[in-house]
CSV table of C-alpha atoms and ligand atoms in Angstrom, one decimal:
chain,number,residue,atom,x,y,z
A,21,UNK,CA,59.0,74.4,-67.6
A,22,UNK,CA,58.8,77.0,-64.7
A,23,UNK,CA,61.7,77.8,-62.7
A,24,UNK,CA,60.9,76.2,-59.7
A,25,UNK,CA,61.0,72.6,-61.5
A,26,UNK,CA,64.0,73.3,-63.1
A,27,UNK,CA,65.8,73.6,-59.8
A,28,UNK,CA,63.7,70.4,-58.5
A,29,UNK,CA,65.2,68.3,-61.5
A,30,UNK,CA,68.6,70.1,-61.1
A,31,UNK,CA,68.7,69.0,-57.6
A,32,UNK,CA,67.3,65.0,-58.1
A,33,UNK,CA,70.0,64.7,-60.5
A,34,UNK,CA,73.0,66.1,-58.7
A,35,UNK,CA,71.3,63.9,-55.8
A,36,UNK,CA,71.2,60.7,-57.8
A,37,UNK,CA,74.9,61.5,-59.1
A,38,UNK,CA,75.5,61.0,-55.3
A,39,UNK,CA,73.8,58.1,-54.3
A,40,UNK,CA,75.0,56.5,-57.5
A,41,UNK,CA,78.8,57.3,-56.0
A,42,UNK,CA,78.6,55.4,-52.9
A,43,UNK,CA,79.4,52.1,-54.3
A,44,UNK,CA,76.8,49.9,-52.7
A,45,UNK,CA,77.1,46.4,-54.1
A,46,UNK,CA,74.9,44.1,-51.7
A,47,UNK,CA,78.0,42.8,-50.3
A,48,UNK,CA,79.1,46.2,-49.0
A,49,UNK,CA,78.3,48.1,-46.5
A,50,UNK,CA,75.8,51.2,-47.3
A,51,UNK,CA,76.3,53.2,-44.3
A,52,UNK,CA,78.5,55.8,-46.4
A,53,UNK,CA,75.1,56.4,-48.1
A,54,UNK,CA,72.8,56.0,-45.1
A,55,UNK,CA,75.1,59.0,-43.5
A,56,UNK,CA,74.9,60.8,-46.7
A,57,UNK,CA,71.1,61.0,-46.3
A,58,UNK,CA,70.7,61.6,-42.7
A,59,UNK,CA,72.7,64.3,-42.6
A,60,UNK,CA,70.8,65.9,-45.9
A,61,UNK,CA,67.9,65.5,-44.2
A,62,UNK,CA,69.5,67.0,-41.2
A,63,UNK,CA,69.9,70.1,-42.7
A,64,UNK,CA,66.0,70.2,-43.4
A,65,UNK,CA,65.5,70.0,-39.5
A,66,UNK,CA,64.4,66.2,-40.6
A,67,UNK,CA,65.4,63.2,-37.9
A,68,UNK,CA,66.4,60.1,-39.1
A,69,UNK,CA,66.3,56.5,-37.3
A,70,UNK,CA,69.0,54.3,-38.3
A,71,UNK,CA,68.2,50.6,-38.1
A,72,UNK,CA,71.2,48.8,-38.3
A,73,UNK,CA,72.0,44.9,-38.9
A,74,UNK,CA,73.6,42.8,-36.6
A,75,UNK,CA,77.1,43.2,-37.9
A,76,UNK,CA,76.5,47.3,-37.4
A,77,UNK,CA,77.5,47.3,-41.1
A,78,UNK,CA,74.4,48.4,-43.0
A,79,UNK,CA,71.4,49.9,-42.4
A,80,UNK,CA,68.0,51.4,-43.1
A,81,UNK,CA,67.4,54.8,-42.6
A,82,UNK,CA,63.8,56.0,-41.7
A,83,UNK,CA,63.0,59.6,-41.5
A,84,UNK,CA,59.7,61.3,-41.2
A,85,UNK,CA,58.4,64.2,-43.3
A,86,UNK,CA,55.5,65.4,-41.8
A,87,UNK,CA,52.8,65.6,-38.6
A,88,UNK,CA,52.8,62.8,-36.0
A,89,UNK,CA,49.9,60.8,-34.7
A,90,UNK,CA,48.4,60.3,-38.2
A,91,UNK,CA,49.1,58.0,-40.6
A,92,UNK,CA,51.1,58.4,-43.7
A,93,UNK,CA,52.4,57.1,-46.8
A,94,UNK,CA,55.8,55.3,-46.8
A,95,UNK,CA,58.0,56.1,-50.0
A,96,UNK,CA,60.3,52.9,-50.4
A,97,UNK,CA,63.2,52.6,-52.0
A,98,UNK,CA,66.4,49.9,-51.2
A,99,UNK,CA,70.1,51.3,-51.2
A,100,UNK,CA,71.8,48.3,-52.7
A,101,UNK,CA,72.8,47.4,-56.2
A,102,UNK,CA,73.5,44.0,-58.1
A,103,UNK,CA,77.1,44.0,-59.0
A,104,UNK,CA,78.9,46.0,-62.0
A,105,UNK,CA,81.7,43.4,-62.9
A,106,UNK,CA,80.5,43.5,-66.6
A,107,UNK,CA,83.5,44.5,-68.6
A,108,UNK,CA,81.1,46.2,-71.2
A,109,UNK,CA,80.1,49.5,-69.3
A,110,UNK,CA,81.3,52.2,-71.3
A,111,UNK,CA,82.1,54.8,-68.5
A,112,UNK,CA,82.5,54.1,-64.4
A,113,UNK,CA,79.6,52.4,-63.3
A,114,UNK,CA,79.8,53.9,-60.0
A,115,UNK,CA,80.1,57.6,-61.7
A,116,UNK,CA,76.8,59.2,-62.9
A,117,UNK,CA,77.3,60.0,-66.6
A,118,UNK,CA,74.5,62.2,-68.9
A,119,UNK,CA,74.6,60.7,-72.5
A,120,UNK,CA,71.6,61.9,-74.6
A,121,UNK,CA,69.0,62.7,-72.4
A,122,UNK,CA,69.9,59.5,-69.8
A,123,UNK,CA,71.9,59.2,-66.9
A,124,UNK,CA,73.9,55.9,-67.0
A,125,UNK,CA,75.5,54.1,-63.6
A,126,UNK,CA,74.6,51.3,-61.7
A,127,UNK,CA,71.5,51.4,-59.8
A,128,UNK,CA,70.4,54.7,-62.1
A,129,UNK,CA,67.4,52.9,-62.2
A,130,UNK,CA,67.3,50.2,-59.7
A,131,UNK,CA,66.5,52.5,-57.5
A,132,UNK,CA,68.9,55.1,-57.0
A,133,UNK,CA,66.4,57.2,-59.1
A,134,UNK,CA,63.3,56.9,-57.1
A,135,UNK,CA,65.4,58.1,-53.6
A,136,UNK,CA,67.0,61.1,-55.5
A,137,UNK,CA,63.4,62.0,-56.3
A,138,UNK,CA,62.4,61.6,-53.0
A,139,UNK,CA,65.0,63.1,-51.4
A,140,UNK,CA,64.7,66.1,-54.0
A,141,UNK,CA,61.5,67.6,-52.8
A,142,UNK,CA,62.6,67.7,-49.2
A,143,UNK,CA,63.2,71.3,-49.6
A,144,UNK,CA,59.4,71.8,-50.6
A,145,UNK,CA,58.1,69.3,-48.5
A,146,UNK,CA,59.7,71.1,-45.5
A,147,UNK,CA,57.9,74.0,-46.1
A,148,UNK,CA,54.7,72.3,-47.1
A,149,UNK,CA,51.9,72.4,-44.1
A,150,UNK,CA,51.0,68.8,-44.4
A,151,UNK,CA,48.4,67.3,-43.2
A,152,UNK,CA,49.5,63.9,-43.6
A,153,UNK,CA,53.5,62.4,-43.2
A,154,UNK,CA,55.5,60.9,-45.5
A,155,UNK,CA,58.1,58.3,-44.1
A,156,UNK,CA,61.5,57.9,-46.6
A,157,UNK,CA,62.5,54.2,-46.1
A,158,UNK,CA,65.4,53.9,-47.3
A,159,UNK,CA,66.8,50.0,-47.2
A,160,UNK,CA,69.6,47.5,-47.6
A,161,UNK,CA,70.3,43.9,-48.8
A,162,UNK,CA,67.2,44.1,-51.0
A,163,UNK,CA,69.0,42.4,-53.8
A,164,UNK,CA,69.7,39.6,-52.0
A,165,UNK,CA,66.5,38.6,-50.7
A,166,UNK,CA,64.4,41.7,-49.5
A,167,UNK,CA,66.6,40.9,-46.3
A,168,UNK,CA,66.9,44.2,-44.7
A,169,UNK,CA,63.2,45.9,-45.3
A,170,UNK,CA,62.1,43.6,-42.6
A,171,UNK,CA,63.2,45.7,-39.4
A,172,UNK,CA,62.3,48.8,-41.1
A,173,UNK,CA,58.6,47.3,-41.8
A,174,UNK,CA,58.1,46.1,-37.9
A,175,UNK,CA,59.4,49.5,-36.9
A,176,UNK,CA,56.3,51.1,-38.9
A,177,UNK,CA,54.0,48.5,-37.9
A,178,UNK,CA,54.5,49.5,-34.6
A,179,UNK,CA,54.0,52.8,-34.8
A,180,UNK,CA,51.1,54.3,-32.9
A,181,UNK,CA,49.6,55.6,-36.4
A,182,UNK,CA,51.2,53.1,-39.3
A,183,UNK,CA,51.2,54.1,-43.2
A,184,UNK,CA,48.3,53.6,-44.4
A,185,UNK,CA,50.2,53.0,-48.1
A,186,UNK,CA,53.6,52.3,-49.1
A,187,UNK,CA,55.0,53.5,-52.8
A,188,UNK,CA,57.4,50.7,-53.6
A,189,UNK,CA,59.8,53.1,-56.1
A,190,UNK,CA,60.9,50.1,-58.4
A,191,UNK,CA,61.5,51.4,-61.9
A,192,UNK,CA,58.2,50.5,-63.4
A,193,UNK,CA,58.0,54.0,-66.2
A,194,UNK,CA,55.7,55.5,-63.4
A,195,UNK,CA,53.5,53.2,-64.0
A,196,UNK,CA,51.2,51.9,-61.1
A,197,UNK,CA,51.7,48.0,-60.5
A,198,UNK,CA,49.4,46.5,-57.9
A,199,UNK,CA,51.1,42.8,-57.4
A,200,UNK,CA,53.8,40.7,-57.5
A,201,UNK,CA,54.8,37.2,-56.6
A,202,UNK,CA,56.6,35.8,-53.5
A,203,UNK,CA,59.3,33.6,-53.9
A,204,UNK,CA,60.8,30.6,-51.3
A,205,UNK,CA,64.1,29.7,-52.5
A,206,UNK,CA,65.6,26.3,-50.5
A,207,UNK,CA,69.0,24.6,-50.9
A,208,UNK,CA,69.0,20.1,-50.4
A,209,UNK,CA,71.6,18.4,-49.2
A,210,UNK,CA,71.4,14.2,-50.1
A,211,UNK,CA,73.8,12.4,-48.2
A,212,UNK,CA,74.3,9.0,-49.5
A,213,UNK,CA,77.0,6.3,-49.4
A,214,UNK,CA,80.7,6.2,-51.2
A,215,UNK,CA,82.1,3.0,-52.8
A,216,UNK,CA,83.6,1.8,-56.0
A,217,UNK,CA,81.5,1.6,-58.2
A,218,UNK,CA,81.7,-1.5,-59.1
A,219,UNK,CA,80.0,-2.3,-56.2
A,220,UNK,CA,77.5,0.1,-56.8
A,221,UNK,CA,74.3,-1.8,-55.2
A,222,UNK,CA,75.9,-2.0,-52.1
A,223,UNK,CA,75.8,2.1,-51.8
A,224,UNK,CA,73.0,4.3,-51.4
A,225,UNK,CA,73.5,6.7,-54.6
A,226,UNK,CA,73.0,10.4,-53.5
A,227,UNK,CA,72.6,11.8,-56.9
A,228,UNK,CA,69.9,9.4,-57.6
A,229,UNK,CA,68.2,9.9,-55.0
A,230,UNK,CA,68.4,13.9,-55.4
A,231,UNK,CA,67.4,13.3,-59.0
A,232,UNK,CA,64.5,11.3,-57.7
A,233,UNK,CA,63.7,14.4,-55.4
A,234,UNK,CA,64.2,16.8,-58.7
A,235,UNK,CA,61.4,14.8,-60.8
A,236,UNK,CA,59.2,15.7,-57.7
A,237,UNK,CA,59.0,19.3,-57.9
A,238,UNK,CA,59.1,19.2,-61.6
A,239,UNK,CA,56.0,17.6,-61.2
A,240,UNK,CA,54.6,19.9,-58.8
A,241,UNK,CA,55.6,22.5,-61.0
A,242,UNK,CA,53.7,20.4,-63.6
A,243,UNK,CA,50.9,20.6,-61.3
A,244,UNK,CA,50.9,24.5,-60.9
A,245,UNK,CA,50.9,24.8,-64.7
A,246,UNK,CA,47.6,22.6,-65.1
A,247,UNK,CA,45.5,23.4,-62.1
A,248,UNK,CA,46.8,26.8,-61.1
A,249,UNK,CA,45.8,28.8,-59.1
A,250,UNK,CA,46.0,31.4,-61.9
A,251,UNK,CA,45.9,35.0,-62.3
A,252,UNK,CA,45.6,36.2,-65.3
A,253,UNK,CA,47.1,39.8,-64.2
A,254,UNK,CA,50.7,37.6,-64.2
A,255,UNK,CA,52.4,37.3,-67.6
A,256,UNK,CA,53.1,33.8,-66.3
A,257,UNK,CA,49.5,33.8,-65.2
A,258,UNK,CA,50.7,30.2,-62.2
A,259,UNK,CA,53.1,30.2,-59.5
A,260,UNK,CA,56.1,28.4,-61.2
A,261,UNK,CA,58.8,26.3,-59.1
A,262,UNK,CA,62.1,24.7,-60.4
A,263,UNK,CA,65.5,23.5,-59.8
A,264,UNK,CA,68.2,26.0,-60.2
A,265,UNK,CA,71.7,24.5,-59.3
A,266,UNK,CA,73.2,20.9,-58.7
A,267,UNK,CA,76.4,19.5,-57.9
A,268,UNK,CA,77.3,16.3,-56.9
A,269,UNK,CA,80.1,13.3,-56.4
A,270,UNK,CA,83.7,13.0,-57.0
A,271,UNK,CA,85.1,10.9,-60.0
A,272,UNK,CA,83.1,8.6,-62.4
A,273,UNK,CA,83.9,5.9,-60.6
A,274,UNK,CA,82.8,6.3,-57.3
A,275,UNK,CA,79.3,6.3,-56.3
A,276,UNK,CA,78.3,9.7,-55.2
A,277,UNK,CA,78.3,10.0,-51.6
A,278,UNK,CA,76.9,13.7,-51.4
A,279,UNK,CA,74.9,16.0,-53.5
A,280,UNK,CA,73.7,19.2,-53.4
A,281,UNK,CA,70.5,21.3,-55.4
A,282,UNK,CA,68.5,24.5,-54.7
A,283,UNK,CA,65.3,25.1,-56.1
A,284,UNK,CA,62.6,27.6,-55.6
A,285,UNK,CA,59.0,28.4,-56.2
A,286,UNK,CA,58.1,31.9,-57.3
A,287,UNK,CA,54.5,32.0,-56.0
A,288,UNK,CA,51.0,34.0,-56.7
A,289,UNK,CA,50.7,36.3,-53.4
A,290,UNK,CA,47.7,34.4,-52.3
A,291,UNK,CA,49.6,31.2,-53.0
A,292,UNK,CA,51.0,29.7,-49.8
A,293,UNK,CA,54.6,28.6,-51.1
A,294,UNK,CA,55.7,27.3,-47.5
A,295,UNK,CA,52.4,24.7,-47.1
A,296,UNK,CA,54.0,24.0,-50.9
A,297,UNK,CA,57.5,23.4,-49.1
A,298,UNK,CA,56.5,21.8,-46.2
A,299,UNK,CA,54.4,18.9,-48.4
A,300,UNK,CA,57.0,18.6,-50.6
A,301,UNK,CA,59.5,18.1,-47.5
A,302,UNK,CA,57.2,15.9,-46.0
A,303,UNK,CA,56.9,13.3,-49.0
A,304,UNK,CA,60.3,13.0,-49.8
A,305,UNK,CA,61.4,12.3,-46.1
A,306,UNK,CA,58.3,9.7,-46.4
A,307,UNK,CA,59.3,8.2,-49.1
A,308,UNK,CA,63.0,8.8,-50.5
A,309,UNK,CA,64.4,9.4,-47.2
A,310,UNK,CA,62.8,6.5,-45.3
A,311,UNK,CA,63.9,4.2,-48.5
A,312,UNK,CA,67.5,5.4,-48.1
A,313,UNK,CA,67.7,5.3,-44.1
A,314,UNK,CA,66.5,1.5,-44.8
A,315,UNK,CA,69.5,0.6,-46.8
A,316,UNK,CA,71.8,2.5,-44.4
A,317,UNK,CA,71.9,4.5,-41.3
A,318,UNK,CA,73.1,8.2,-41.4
A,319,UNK,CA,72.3,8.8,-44.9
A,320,UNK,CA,69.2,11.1,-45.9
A,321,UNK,CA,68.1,14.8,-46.8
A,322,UNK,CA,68.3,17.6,-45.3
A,323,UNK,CA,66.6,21.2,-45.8
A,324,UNK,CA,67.8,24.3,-45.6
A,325,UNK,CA,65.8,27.6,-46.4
A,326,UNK,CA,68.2,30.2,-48.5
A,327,UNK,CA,65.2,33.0,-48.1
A,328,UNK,CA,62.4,34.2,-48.9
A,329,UNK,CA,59.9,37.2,-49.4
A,330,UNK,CA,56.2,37.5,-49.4
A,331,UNK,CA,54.2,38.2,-52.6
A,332,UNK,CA,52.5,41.6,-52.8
A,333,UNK,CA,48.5,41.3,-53.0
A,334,UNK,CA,46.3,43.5,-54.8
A,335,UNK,CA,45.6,46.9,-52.9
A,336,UNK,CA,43.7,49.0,-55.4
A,337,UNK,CA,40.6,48.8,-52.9
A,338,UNK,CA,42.0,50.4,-50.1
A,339,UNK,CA,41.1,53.6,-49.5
A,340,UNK,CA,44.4,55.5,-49.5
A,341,UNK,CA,44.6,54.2,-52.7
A,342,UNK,CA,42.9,56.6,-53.8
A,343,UNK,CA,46.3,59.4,-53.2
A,344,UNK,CA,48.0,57.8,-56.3
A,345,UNK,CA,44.7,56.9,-58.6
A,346,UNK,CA,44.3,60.7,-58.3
A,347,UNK,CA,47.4,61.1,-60.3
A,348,UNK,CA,47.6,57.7,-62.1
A,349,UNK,CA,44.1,56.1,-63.0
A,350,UNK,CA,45.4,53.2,-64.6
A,351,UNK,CA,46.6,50.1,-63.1
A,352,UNK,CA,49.4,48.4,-65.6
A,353,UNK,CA,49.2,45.0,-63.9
A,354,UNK,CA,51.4,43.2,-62.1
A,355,UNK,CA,54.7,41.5,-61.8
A,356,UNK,CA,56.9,38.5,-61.8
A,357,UNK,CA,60.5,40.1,-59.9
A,358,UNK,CA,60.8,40.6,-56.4
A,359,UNK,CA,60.0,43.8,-54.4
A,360,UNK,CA,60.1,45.0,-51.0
A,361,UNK,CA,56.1,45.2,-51.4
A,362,UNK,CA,55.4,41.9,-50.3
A,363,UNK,CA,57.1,42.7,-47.1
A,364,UNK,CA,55.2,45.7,-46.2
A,365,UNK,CA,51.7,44.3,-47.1
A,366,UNK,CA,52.1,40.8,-45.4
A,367,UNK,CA,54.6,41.5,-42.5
A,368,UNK,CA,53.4,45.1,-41.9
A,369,UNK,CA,49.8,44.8,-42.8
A,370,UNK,CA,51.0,48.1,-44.9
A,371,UNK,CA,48.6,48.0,-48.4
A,372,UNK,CA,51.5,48.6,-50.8
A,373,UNK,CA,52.1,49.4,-55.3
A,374,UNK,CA,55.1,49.9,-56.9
A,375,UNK,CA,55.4,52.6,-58.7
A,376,UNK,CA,58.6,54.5,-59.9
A,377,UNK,CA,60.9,56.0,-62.7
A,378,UNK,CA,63.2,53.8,-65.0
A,379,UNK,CA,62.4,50.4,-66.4
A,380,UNK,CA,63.5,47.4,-65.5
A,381,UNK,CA,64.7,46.4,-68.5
A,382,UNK,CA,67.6,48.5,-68.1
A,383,UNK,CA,68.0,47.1,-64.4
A,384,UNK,CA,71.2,44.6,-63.6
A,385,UNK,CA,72.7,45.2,-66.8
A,386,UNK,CA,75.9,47.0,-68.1
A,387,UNK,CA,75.3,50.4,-69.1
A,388,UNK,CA,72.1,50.9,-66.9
A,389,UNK,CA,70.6,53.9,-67.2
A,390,UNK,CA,67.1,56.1,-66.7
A,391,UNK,CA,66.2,58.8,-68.6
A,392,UNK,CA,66.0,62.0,-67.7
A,393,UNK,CA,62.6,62.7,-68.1
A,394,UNK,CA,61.8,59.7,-65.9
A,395,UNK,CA,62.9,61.5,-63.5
A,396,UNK,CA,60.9,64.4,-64.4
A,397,UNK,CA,57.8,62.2,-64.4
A,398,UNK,CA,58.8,60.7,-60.6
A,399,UNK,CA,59.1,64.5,-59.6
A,400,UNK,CA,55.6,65.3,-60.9
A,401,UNK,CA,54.0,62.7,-59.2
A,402,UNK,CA,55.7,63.2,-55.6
A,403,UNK,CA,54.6,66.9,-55.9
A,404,UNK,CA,51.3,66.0,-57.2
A,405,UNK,CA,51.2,63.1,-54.2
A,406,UNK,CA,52.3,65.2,-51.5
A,407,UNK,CA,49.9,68.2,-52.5
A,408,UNK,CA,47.2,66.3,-51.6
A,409,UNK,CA,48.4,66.2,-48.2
A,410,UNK,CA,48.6,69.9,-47.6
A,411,UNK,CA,46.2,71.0,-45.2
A,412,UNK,CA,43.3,73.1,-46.6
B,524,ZN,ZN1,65.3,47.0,-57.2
């Protein structure tokens, strides 16, 4: 390997080692990072934009590489991490550690790695005459919802000259992934009646009546399973929705006065999960509700959504497409797990893949790691992307 690379790798690993450092569990704040980066980027005569939540807390930084008035491609990449509370990591979690070729701590993969990349070739990039810009967004609360992204994703939007592509850096092995589903997560509350139960049929029963609720989106679910749509491209090839907690009354011999589920539907992109939600709401207030409000007043459901993120489409027709199928050909398929993609296609109109080193596998585990030459591969293909963009 030339010299040059060497000092590229050198410098994405001692960057990741960094980023790894700033212990930014979703419940943190990530600014200690975010400040981190800008002033890196500072010292490359690179500007950032802070985009801060509304507590001042966290944020996402956006920094452009590149000319103005064109458009770009956005390199994406989220700042937070699931927790490390596992017991079984073998060193710190929030302490880069080399062990036979991979670098183990949390977010290594998911997706520390991708913004050291990134954030490694600025020293090349700055003295690259490109043609084109590359906008680093880095962003927070992804973990928990792909809540931060969203600002970030209007801010582009609105730009004079949006990205005409975003690189969603999610460890996928470099390998080009061009979909992914949407998810709609919602928590019911069933508010019912209290009584001894002995008396039971004078009460309005809430678990019943959530249970009743239950056996409706299991048979929606049902529905999804038999009649799609489908897409084969999906290794669950339907949108798939379920119940996911429940808790409900107070002794066994009272009848439940209050109970409490979540469910959620993780959907096909083209699938419209909230016409799902709002059909769904609408029958059971028809039916369950109206039966419940019959037998007593100030009893009922009530909806509340927990989140929710778009599904990422297929983009492998749009013409800046063709800046990664230059370097990667092959399309690998796509995906079940959440991503900022989703965001930047459907809120930002941004055509958007995933793409970026690590695997998943190794994502919200103990001992997460990537391996080295992951990292290798990520650096190849931002050099080889970037070249593209250098102005003949
Ligand atoms: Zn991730």
């Amino acid at each position: 390997m030339s010299k040059p690379n060497m000092s590229r790798l050198h410098n994405a690993i001692d960057l990741l080692g960094k980023l790894v450092a700033f212990d930014t569990t979703s419940k943190n704040s990530n600014l200690g990072l975010i400040h981190f980066v800008r002033d890196y980027l500072a010292e490359y005569g690179i500007e950032s934009i802070l985009i801060h939540d509304e507590t001042g807390q966290k944020a996402n930084l956006l920094a452009t590489i590149g000319p103005k008035g064109v458009p770009g491609i956005a390199l994406s990449g989220h700042t937070d991490v699931v927790p490390a509370l596992e017991t079984t990591w073998e060193s710190p979690a929030f302490e880069l550690t080399e062990r036979d070729g991979k670098l183990y701590g949390r977010g290594a993969a998911d997706m520390k790695g991708f913004s050291a990349c990134a954030l490694a070739m600025i020293p090349e990039l700055v003295k690259r005459d490109l043609e084109i810009p590359f906008h680093l967004c880095l962003s927070y609360d992804e973990e928990v919802g792909c809540i931060g992204v969203g600002s970030m994703v209007d801010h582009l939007a609105a730009m004079d000259t949006p990205p005409r592509l975003a690189v969603i850096g999610e460890p996928t092995n470099m390998k080009v992934i061009n979909g992914q589903k949407g998810k709609y997560s919602m928590r019911v509350g069933v508010t019912g009646t209290a009584g001894h139960s002995s008396f039971a049929p004078n009460h309005v029963n809430a678990i019943e009546y959530a249970s009743r609720a239950i056996n409706l989106i299991a048979e929606k679910a049902r529905e999804f399973e038999e009649n799609g749509p489908f897409d084969e491209d999906f290794t669950v090839p339907h949108s798939t929705m379920l119940t996911t907690t429940i808790s409900g009354g107070t002794a066994t011999n009272v009848t439940p006065e209050y109970c409490e589920f979540t469910f959620e539907i993780r959907h096909l992109p083209e699938h419209d999960a909230e016409a799902v939600i709002a059909g769904l709401q609408a029958t059971i207030m028809d039916t369950l509700d109206a039966e419940m409000k019959a037998k007593a007043d100030d009893t009922g459901f009530s909806f509340e959504k927990i989140f929710s993120y778009p599904g990422m489409g297929d983009c492998t027709d749009a013409e800046a497409f063709s800046y990664v199928s230059n370097i990667i050909p092959e399309i690998s398929g796509k995906v079940s797990y959440g991503s900022e993609g989703g965001v930047f296609e459907k809120q930002g109109n941004i055509p958007s893949i995933i793409c970026g080193p690590g695997s998943i596998r190794q994502a919200h585990k103990p001992n997460e790691f990537i391996e080295i030459s992951q990292i290798e591969e990520c650096l190849e293909f931002l050099d080889a992307l970037t070249n593209q963009a250098i102005a003949a």
